[in-house]
Amino acid sequence: MLHTLTRRTFATTVSKPSAFAGLRFKHTLPSLPYAYNALEPFISKEIMEVHHAKHHQTYVNNLNAAEEKLGSAFQVNDISDAIATQSAIKFNGG
């Protein structure tokens, strides 16, 4: 069910920002269950390293940054920032 977030809904939901303080955990990049060279000759070790250690890590870092920004928006009750941050969370978090 789609729910529209209005100023009133946001204000009543987030009226106590401290309730959200301990709920956020940093995301981490999981280790692969196989070596980077396990898929050779189909996918090279270098491609796997770049994709996992750089590209995938960037998504994880950006998701953590977006969630931190969202938490800051909740603390100051800034609905504009909270809404603006949603697209970054969806893009980086899936």
PDB file of N, CA and C in Angstrom:
ATOM      1  N   MET A   1       0.838  -1.171   0.000  1.00  0.00           N
ATOM      2  CA  MET A   1       0.000   0.000   0.000  1.00  0.00           C
ATOM      3  C   MET A   1       0.888   1.241   0.000  1.00  0.00           C
ATOM      4  N   LEU A   2       0.591   2.163  -0.886  1.00  0.00           N
ATOM      5  CA  LEU A   2       1.349   3.400  -0.995  1.00  0.00           C
ATOM      6  C   LEU A   2       0.853   4.388   0.046  1.00  0.00           C
ATOM      7  N   HIS A   3       1.775   5.005   0.764  1.00  0.00           N
ATOM      8  CA  HIS A   3       1.407   5.954   1.811  1.00  0.00           C
ATOM      9  C   HIS A   3       2.086   7.283   1.528  1.00  0.00           C
ATOM     10  N   THR A   4       1.312   8.337   1.456  1.00  0.00           N
ATOM     11  CA  THR A   4       1.858   9.662   1.212  1.00  0.00           C
ATOM     12  C   THR A   4       2.350  10.260   2.521  1.00  0.00           C
ATOM     13  N   LEU A   5       3.559  10.764   2.495  1.00  0.00           N
ATOM     14  CA  LEU A   5       4.144  11.386   3.677  1.00  0.00           C
ATOM     15  C   LEU A   5       3.833  12.877   3.643  1.00  0.00           C
ATOM     16  N   THR A   6       2.987  13.327   4.541  1.00  0.00           N
ATOM     17  CA  THR A   6       2.648  14.740   4.633  1.00  0.00           C
ATOM     18  C   THR A   6       3.418  15.354   5.791  1.00  0.00           C
ATOM     19  N   ARG A   7       3.402  16.671   5.856  1.00  0.00           N
ATOM     20  CA  ARG A   7       4.083  17.345   6.966  1.00  0.00           C
ATOM     21  C   ARG A   7       3.523  16.884   8.315  1.00  0.00           C
ATOM     22  N   ARG A   8       2.213  16.757   8.394  1.00  0.00           N
ATOM     23  CA  ARG A   8       1.593  16.343   9.654  1.00  0.00           C
ATOM     24  C   ARG A   8       1.998  14.908  10.007  1.00  0.00           C
ATOM     25  N   THR A   9       1.943  14.009   9.016  1.00  0.00           N
ATOM     26  CA  THR A   9       2.338  12.621   9.263  1.00  0.00           C
ATOM     27  C   THR A   9       3.791  12.545   9.694  1.00  0.00           C
ATOM     28  N   PHE A  10       4.645  13.285   8.988  1.00  0.00           N
ATOM     29  CA  PHE A  10       6.069  13.289   9.315  1.00  0.00           C
ATOM     30  C   PHE A  10       6.292  13.821  10.725  1.00  0.00           C
ATOM     31  N   ALA A  11       5.629  14.926  11.056  1.00  0.00           N
ATOM     32  CA  ALA A  11       5.819  15.548  12.367  1.00  0.00           C
ATOM     33  C   ALA A  11       5.369  14.623  13.495  1.00  0.00           C
ATOM     34  N   THR A  12       4.252  13.919  13.300  1.00  0.00           N
ATOM     35  CA  THR A  12       3.788  13.035  14.370  1.00  0.00           C
ATOM     36  C   THR A  12       4.613  11.758  14.446  1.00  0.00           C
ATOM     37  N   THR A  13       5.087  11.286  13.297  1.00  0.00           N
ATOM     38  CA  THR A  13       5.893  10.068  13.280  1.00  0.00           C
ATOM     39  C   THR A  13       7.267  10.304  13.879  1.00  0.00           C
ATOM     40  N   VAL A  14       7.830  11.466  13.605  1.00  0.00           N
ATOM     41  CA  VAL A  14       9.204  11.752  13.999  1.00  0.00           C
ATOM     42  C   VAL A  14       9.246  12.799  15.111  1.00  0.00           C
ATOM     43  N   SER A  15       8.190  12.882  15.889  1.00  0.00           N
ATOM     44  CA  SER A  15       8.172  13.886  16.944  1.00  0.00           C
ATOM     45  C   SER A  15       9.203  13.606  18.027  1.00  0.00           C
ATOM     46  N   LYS A  16       9.660  12.365  18.126  1.00  0.00           N
ATOM     47  CA  LYS A  16      10.683  12.002  19.106  1.00  0.00           C
ATOM     48  C   LYS A  16      11.872  11.395  18.371  1.00  0.00           C
ATOM     49  N   PRO A  17      12.761  12.242  17.834  1.00  0.00           N
ATOM     50  CA  PRO A  17      13.884  11.721  17.057  1.00  0.00           C
ATOM     51  C   PRO A  17      14.780  10.764  17.830  1.00  0.00           C
ATOM     52  N   SER A  18      14.815  10.884  19.144  1.00  0.00           N
ATOM     53  CA  SER A  18      15.684   9.998  19.918  1.00  0.00           C
ATOM     54  C   SER A  18      15.244   8.539  19.802  1.00  0.00           C
ATOM     55  N   ALA A  19      13.991   8.313  19.415  1.00  0.00           N
ATOM     56  CA  ALA A  19      13.507   6.945  19.249  1.00  0.00           C
ATOM     57  C   ALA A  19      14.229   6.236  18.112  1.00  0.00           C
ATOM     58  N   PHE A  20      14.752   7.005  17.150  1.00  0.00           N
ATOM     59  CA  PHE A  20      15.444   6.426  16.006  1.00  0.00           C
ATOM     60  C   PHE A  20      16.953   6.334  16.222  1.00  0.00           C
ATOM     61  N   ALA A  21      17.456   6.923  17.285  1.00  0.00           N
ATOM     62  CA  ALA A  21      18.901   7.066  17.473  1.00  0.00           C
ATOM     63  C   ALA A  21      19.657   5.738  17.469  1.00  0.00           C
ATOM     64  N   GLY A  22      19.149   4.726  18.137  1.00  0.00           N
ATOM     65  CA  GLY A  22      19.892   3.477  18.238  1.00  0.00           C
ATOM     66  C   GLY A  22      19.540   2.438  17.192  1.00  0.00           C
ATOM     67  N   LEU A  23      18.705   2.781  16.221  1.00  0.00           N
ATOM     68  CA  LEU A  23      18.229   1.792  15.268  1.00  0.00           C
ATOM     69  C   LEU A  23      19.079   1.674  14.015  1.00  0.00           C
ATOM     70  N   ARG A  24      19.989   2.580  13.768  1.00  0.00           N
ATOM     71  CA  ARG A  24      20.752   2.583  12.528  1.00  0.00           C
ATOM     72  C   ARG A  24      22.054   1.822  12.684  1.00  0.00           C
ATOM     73  N   PHE A  25      22.320   0.947  11.748  1.00  0.00           N
ATOM     74  CA  PHE A  25      23.569   0.204  11.716  1.00  0.00           C
ATOM     75  C   PHE A  25      24.271   0.518  10.409  1.00  0.00           C
ATOM     76  N   LYS A  26      25.582   0.590  10.449  1.00  0.00           N
ATOM     77  CA  LYS A  26      26.334   0.813   9.213  1.00  0.00           C
ATOM     78  C   LYS A  26      26.356  -0.467   8.402  1.00  0.00           C
ATOM     79  N   HIS A  27      26.173  -0.286   7.099  1.00  0.00           N
ATOM     80  CA  HIS A  27      26.250  -1.424   6.188  1.00  0.00           C
ATOM     81  C   HIS A  27      27.715  -1.698   5.881  1.00  0.00           C
ATOM     82  N   THR A  28      28.034  -2.946   5.665  1.00  0.00           N
ATOM     83  CA  THR A  28      29.403  -3.331   5.315  1.00  0.00           C
ATOM     84  C   THR A  28      29.378  -4.168   4.046  1.00  0.00           C
ATOM     85  N   LEU A  29      30.482  -4.159   3.345  1.00  0.00           N
ATOM     86  CA  LEU A  29      30.618  -4.953   2.131  1.00  0.00           C
ATOM     87  C   LEU A  29      30.875  -6.406   2.518  1.00  0.00           C
ATOM     88  N   PRO A  30      29.986  -7.314   2.124  1.00  0.00           N
ATOM     89  CA  PRO A  30      30.223  -8.717   2.476  1.00  0.00           C
ATOM     90  C   PRO A  30      31.369  -9.303   1.657  1.00  0.00           C
ATOM     91  N   SER A  31      32.062 -10.224   2.231  1.00  0.00           N
ATOM     92  CA  SER A  31      33.127 -10.921   1.500  1.00  0.00           C
ATOM     93  C   SER A  31      32.491 -11.863   0.496  1.00  0.00           C
ATOM     94  N   LEU A  32      33.184 -12.059  -0.604  1.00  0.00           N
ATOM     95  CA  LEU A  32      32.710 -13.039  -1.581  1.00  0.00           C
ATOM     96  C   LEU A  32      32.962 -14.442  -1.038  1.00  0.00           C
ATOM     97  N   PRO A  33      32.072 -15.376  -1.329  1.00  0.00           N
ATOM     98  CA  PRO A  33      32.271 -16.744  -0.835  1.00  0.00           C
ATOM     99  C   PRO A  33      33.256 -17.544  -1.695  1.00  0.00           C
ATOM    100  N   TYR A  34      33.947 -16.856  -2.571  1.00  0.00           N
ATOM    101  CA  TYR A  34      34.934 -17.493  -3.449  1.00  0.00           C
ATOM    102  C   TYR A  34      36.026 -16.481  -3.763  1.00  0.00           C
ATOM    103  N   ALA A  35      37.125 -16.949  -4.289  1.00  0.00           N
ATOM    104  CA  ALA A  35      38.254 -16.068  -4.622  1.00  0.00           C
ATOM    105  C   ALA A  35      37.925 -15.233  -5.861  1.00  0.00           C
ATOM    106  N   TYR A  36      38.598 -14.098  -5.988  1.00  0.00           N
ATOM    107  CA  TYR A  36      38.379 -13.235  -7.152  1.00  0.00           C
ATOM    108  C   TYR A  36      38.679 -13.959  -8.467  1.00  0.00           C
ATOM    109  N   ASN A  37      39.592 -14.897  -8.445  1.00  0.00           N
ATOM    110  CA  ASN A  37      39.959 -15.593  -9.683  1.00  0.00           C
ATOM    111  C   ASN A  37      39.149 -16.876  -9.911  1.00  0.00           C
ATOM    112  N   ALA A  38      38.153 -17.142  -9.102  1.00  0.00           N
ATOM    113  CA  ALA A  38      37.390 -18.392  -9.201  1.00  0.00           C
ATOM    114  C   ALA A  38      36.568 -18.501 -10.483  1.00  0.00           C
ATOM    115  N   LEU A  39      36.252 -17.385 -11.108  1.00  0.00           N
ATOM    116  CA  LEU A  39      35.413 -17.425 -12.306  1.00  0.00           C
ATOM    117  C   LEU A  39      36.207 -17.320 -13.603  1.00  0.00           C
ATOM    118  N   GLU A  40      37.530 -17.326 -13.473  1.00  0.00           N
ATOM    119  CA  GLU A  40      38.354 -17.304 -14.684  1.00  0.00           C
ATOM    120  C   GLU A  40      38.188 -18.616 -15.436  1.00  0.00           C
ATOM    121  N   PRO A  41      38.230 -18.651 -16.720  1.00  0.00           N
ATOM    122  CA  PRO A  41      38.586 -17.616 -17.685  1.00  0.00           C
ATOM    123  C   PRO A  41      37.392 -16.772 -18.137  1.00  0.00           C
ATOM    124  N   PHE A  42      36.204 -16.972 -17.558  1.00  0.00           N
ATOM    125  CA  PHE A  42      35.020 -16.243 -18.011  1.00  0.00           C
ATOM    126  C   PHE A  42      35.000 -14.803 -17.515  1.00  0.00           C
ATOM    127  N   ILE A  43      35.355 -14.596 -16.269  1.00  0.00           N
ATOM    128  CA  ILE A  43      35.459 -13.249 -15.696  1.00  0.00           C
ATOM    129  C   ILE A  43      36.825 -13.167 -15.030  1.00  0.00           C
ATOM    130  N   SER A  44      37.597 -12.172 -15.421  1.00  0.00           N
ATOM    131  CA  SER A  44      38.971 -12.078 -14.917  1.00  0.00           C
ATOM    132  C   SER A  44      39.013 -11.651 -13.452  1.00  0.00           C
ATOM    133  N   LYS A  45      40.115 -11.972 -12.821  1.00  0.00           N
ATOM    134  CA  LYS A  45      40.354 -11.599 -11.428  1.00  0.00           C
ATOM    135  C   LYS A  45      40.296 -10.082 -11.278  1.00  0.00           C
ATOM    136  N   GLU A  46      40.875  -9.354 -12.221  1.00  0.00           N
ATOM    137  CA  GLU A  46      40.913  -7.893 -12.155  1.00  0.00           C
ATOM    138  C   GLU A  46      39.504  -7.298 -12.216  1.00  0.00           C
ATOM    139  N   ILE A  47      38.664  -7.830 -13.108  1.00  0.00           N
ATOM    140  CA  ILE A  47      37.279  -7.346 -13.218  1.00  0.00           C
ATOM    141  C   ILE A  47      36.532  -7.607 -11.913  1.00  0.00           C
ATOM    142  N   MET A  48      36.709  -8.770 -11.340  1.00  0.00           N
ATOM    143  CA  MET A  48      36.042  -9.101 -10.078  1.00  0.00           C
ATOM    144  C   MET A  48      36.505  -8.182  -8.953  1.00  0.00           C
ATOM    145  N   GLU A  49      37.810  -7.906  -8.893  1.00  0.00           N
ATOM    146  CA  GLU A  49      38.333  -7.008  -7.856  1.00  0.00           C
ATOM    147  C   GLU A  49      37.767  -5.605  -8.005  1.00  0.00           C
ATOM    148  N   VAL A  50      37.763  -5.099  -9.229  1.00  0.00           N
ATOM    149  CA  VAL A  50      37.242  -3.743  -9.462  1.00  0.00           C
ATOM    150  C   VAL A  50      35.756  -3.686  -9.129  1.00  0.00           C
ATOM    151  N   HIS A  51      35.008  -4.655  -9.599  1.00  0.00           N
ATOM    152  CA  HIS A  51      33.563  -4.641  -9.357  1.00  0.00           C
ATOM    153  C   HIS A  51      33.236  -4.753  -7.868  1.00  0.00           C
ATOM    154  N   HIS A  52      33.861  -5.688  -7.191  1.00  0.00           N
ATOM    155  CA  HIS A  52      33.532  -5.920  -5.787  1.00  0.00           C
ATOM    156  C   HIS A  52      34.151  -4.867  -4.865  1.00  0.00           C
ATOM    157  N   ALA A  53      35.459  -4.694  -4.950  1.00  0.00           N
ATOM    158  CA  ALA A  53      36.171  -3.841  -3.995  1.00  0.00           C
ATOM    159  C   ALA A  53      35.990  -2.347  -4.263  1.00  0.00           C
ATOM    160  N   LYS A  54      35.669  -1.977  -5.487  1.00  0.00           N
ATOM    161  CA  LYS A  54      35.519  -0.545  -5.791  1.00  0.00           C
ATOM    162  C   LYS A  54      34.053  -0.182  -6.038  1.00  0.00           C
ATOM    163  N   HIS A  55      33.430  -0.784  -7.063  1.00  0.00           N
ATOM    164  CA  HIS A  55      32.058  -0.404  -7.408  1.00  0.00           C
ATOM    165  C   HIS A  55      31.068  -0.747  -6.301  1.00  0.00           C
ATOM    166  N   HIS A  56      31.060  -1.993  -5.877  1.00  0.00           N
ATOM    167  CA  HIS A  56      30.122  -2.409  -4.838  1.00  0.00           C
ATOM    168  C   HIS A  56      30.395  -1.653  -3.531  1.00  0.00           C
ATOM    169  N   GLN A  57      31.663  -1.443  -3.206  1.00  0.00           N
ATOM    170  CA  GLN A  57      32.016  -0.696  -1.993  1.00  0.00           C
ATOM    171  C   GLN A  57      31.492   0.736  -2.058  1.00  0.00           C
ATOM    172  N   THR A  58      31.508   1.332  -3.236  1.00  0.00           N
ATOM    173  CA  THR A  58      30.989   2.694  -3.400  1.00  0.00           C
ATOM    174  C   THR A  58      29.498   2.749  -3.091  1.00  0.00           C
ATOM    175  N   TYR A  59      28.738   1.758  -3.547  1.00  0.00           N
ATOM    176  CA  TYR A  59      27.308   1.715  -3.221  1.00  0.00           C
ATOM    177  C   TYR A  59      27.104   1.611  -1.711  1.00  0.00           C
ATOM    178  N   VAL A  60      27.881   0.792  -1.055  1.00  0.00           N
ATOM    179  CA  VAL A  60      27.769   0.628   0.399  1.00  0.00           C
ATOM    180  C   VAL A  60      28.099   1.944   1.108  1.00  0.00           C
ATOM    181  N   ASN A  61      29.177   2.596   0.696  1.00  0.00           N
ATOM    182  CA  ASN A  61      29.567   3.876   1.306  1.00  0.00           C
ATOM    183  C   ASN A  61      28.497   4.940   1.096  1.00  0.00           C
ATOM    184  N   ASN A  62      27.956   5.009  -0.125  1.00  0.00           N
ATOM    185  CA  ASN A  62      26.926   6.009  -0.425  1.00  0.00           C
ATOM    186  C   ASN A  62      25.636   5.731   0.336  1.00  0.00           C
ATOM    187  N   LEU A  63      25.297   4.468   0.526  1.00  0.00           N
ATOM    188  CA  LEU A  63      24.114   4.120   1.315  1.00  0.00           C
ATOM    189  C   LEU A  63      24.299   4.558   2.764  1.00  0.00           C
ATOM    190  N   ASN A  64      25.460   4.308   3.339  1.00  0.00           N
ATOM    191  CA  ASN A  64      25.731   4.742   4.714  1.00  0.00           C
ATOM    192  C   ASN A  64      25.649   6.259   4.841  1.00  0.00           C
ATOM    193  N   ALA A  65      26.207   6.977   3.862  1.00  0.00           N
ATOM    194  CA  ALA A  65      26.167   8.445   3.896  1.00  0.00           C
ATOM    195  C   ALA A  65      24.733   8.951   3.788  1.00  0.00           C
ATOM    196  N   ALA A  66      23.942   8.344   2.912  1.00  0.00           N
ATOM    197  CA  ALA A  66      22.546   8.768   2.745  1.00  0.00           C
ATOM    198  C   ALA A  66      21.736   8.492   4.008  1.00  0.00           C
ATOM    199  N   GLU A  67      21.968   7.356   4.635  1.00  0.00           N
ATOM    200  CA  GLU A  67      21.238   7.054   5.868  1.00  0.00           C
ATOM    201  C   GLU A  67      21.653   7.979   7.007  1.00  0.00           C
ATOM    202  N   GLU A  68      22.903   8.372   7.015  1.00  0.00           N
ATOM    203  CA  GLU A  68      23.351   9.327   8.029  1.00  0.00           C
ATOM    204  C   GLU A  68      22.682  10.686   7.810  1.00  0.00           C
ATOM    205  N   LYS A  69      22.584  11.086   6.548  1.00  0.00           N
ATOM    206  CA  LYS A  69      21.910  12.347   6.213  1.00  0.00           C
ATOM    207  C   LYS A  69      20.431  12.273   6.592  1.00  0.00           C
ATOM    208  N   LEU A  70      19.808  11.132   6.367  1.00  0.00           N
ATOM    209  CA  LEU A  70      18.406  10.952   6.743  1.00  0.00           C
ATOM    210  C   LEU A  70      18.245  11.047   8.261  1.00  0.00           C
ATOM    211  N   GLY A  71      19.157  10.442   9.000  1.00  0.00           N
ATOM    212  CA  GLY A  71      19.111  10.530  10.455  1.00  0.00           C
ATOM    213  C   GLY A  71      19.246  11.958  10.950  1.00  0.00           C
ATOM    214  N   SER A  72      20.115  12.729  10.296  1.00  0.00           N
ATOM    215  CA  SER A  72      20.269  14.143  10.656  1.00  0.00           C
ATOM    216  C   SER A  72      18.993  14.917  10.365  1.00  0.00           C
ATOM    217  N   ALA A  73      18.345  14.593   9.248  1.00  0.00           N
ATOM    218  CA  ALA A  73      17.082  15.256   8.900  1.00  0.00           C
ATOM    219  C   ALA A  73      16.012  14.936   9.937  1.00  0.00           C
ATOM    220  N   PHE A  74      15.973  13.694  10.408  1.00  0.00           N
ATOM    221  CA  PHE A  74      15.017  13.321  11.447  1.00  0.00           C
ATOM    222  C   PHE A  74      15.279  14.099  12.733  1.00  0.00           C
ATOM    223  N   GLN A  75      16.545  14.265  13.085  1.00  0.00           N
ATOM    224  CA  GLN A  75      16.879  14.940  14.341  1.00  0.00           C
ATOM    225  C   GLN A  75      16.434  16.393  14.355  1.00  0.00           C
ATOM    226  N   VAL A  76      16.519  17.058  13.205  1.00  0.00           N
ATOM    227  CA  VAL A  76      16.117  18.470  13.154  1.00  0.00           C
ATOM    228  C   VAL A  76      14.716  18.639  12.572  1.00  0.00           C
ATOM    229  N   ASN A  77      14.030  17.505  12.338  1.00  0.00           N
ATOM    230  CA  ASN A  77      12.661  17.515  11.827  1.00  0.00           C
ATOM    231  C   ASN A  77      12.558  18.223  10.474  1.00  0.00           C
ATOM    232  N   ASP A  78      13.523  17.966   9.587  1.00  0.00           N
ATOM    233  CA  ASP A  78      13.566  18.591   8.263  1.00  0.00           C
ATOM    234  C   ASP A  78      12.976  17.647   7.220  1.00  0.00           C
ATOM    235  N   ILE A  79      11.712  17.861   6.893  1.00  0.00           N
ATOM    236  CA  ILE A  79      11.020  16.971   5.967  1.00  0.00           C
ATOM    237  C   ILE A  79      11.594  17.059   4.554  1.00  0.00           C
ATOM    238  N   SER A  80      12.018  18.239   4.131  1.00  0.00           N
ATOM    239  CA  SER A  80      12.570  18.403   2.778  1.00  0.00           C
ATOM    240  C   SER A  80      13.819  17.553   2.584  1.00  0.00           C
ATOM    241  N   ASP A  81      14.718  17.604   3.541  1.00  0.00           N
ATOM    242  CA  ASP A  81      15.942  16.791   3.467  1.00  0.00           C
ATOM    243  C   ASP A  81      15.625  15.298   3.539  1.00  0.00           C
ATOM    244  N   ALA A  82      14.675  14.935   4.382  1.00  0.00           N
ATOM    245  CA  ALA A  82      14.306  13.524   4.523  1.00  0.00           C
ATOM    246  C   ALA A  82      13.761  12.973   3.210  1.00  0.00           C
ATOM    247  N   ILE A  83      12.917  13.743   2.554  1.00  0.00           N
ATOM    248  CA  ILE A  83      12.348  13.311   1.274  1.00  0.00           C
ATOM    249  C   ILE A  83      13.421  13.286   0.197  1.00  0.00           C
ATOM    250  N   ALA A  84      14.280  14.286   0.165  1.00  0.00           N
ATOM    251  CA  ALA A  84      15.337  14.358  -0.851  1.00  0.00           C
ATOM    252  C   ALA A  84      16.322  13.202  -0.731  1.00  0.00           C
ATOM    253  N   THR A  85      16.508  12.696   0.457  1.00  0.00           N
ATOM    254  CA  THR A  85      17.469  11.618   0.697  1.00  0.00           C
ATOM    255  C   THR A  85      16.942  10.253   0.248  1.00  0.00           C
ATOM    256  N   GLN A  86      15.635  10.126   0.114  1.00  0.00           N
ATOM    257  CA  GLN A  86      15.032   8.835  -0.220  1.00  0.00           C
ATOM    258  C   GLN A  86      15.546   8.247  -1.532  1.00  0.00           C
ATOM    259  N   SER A  87      15.745   9.081  -2.552  1.00  0.00           N
ATOM    260  CA  SER A  87      16.199   8.543  -3.842  1.00  0.00           C
ATOM    261  C   SER A  87      17.610   7.962  -3.735  1.00  0.00           C
ATOM    262  N   ALA A  88      18.481   8.591  -2.962  1.00  0.00           N
ATOM    263  CA  ALA A  88      19.841   8.066  -2.781  1.00  0.00           C
ATOM    264  C   ALA A  88      19.808   6.736  -2.029  1.00  0.00           C
ATOM    265  N   ILE A  89      18.913   6.624  -1.067  1.00  0.00           N
ATOM    266  CA  ILE A  89      18.795   5.371  -0.319  1.00  0.00           C
ATOM    267  C   ILE A  89      18.275   4.258  -1.228  1.00  0.00           C
ATOM    268  N   LYS A  90      17.271   4.574  -2.040  1.00  0.00           N
ATOM    269  CA  LYS A  90      16.734   3.563  -2.961  1.00  0.00           C
ATOM    270  C   LYS A  90      17.769   3.160  -4.000  1.00  0.00           C
ATOM    271  N   PHE A  91      18.492   4.138  -4.535  1.00  0.00           N
ATOM    272  CA  PHE A  91      19.475   3.846  -5.582  1.00  0.00           C
ATOM    273  C   PHE A  91      20.624   2.993  -5.054  1.00  0.00           C
ATOM    274  N   ASN A  92      21.157   3.357  -3.909  1.00  0.00           N
ATOM    275  CA  ASN A  92      22.324   2.653  -3.373  1.00  0.00           C
ATOM    276  C   ASN A  92      21.972   1.414  -2.561  1.00  0.00           C
ATOM    277  N   GLY A  93      20.777   1.382  -2.006  1.00  0.00           N
ATOM    278  CA  GLY A  93      20.383   0.257  -1.169  1.00  0.00           C
ATOM    279  C   GLY A  93      19.547  -0.791  -1.868  1.00  0.00           C
ATOM    280  N   GLY A  94      19.091  -0.467  -3.055  1.00  0.00           N
ATOM    281  CA  GLY A  94      18.319  -1.458  -3.814  1.00  0.00           C
ATOM    282  C   GLY A  94      16.855  -1.420  -3.606  1.00  0.00           C
TER     283      GLY A  94
END
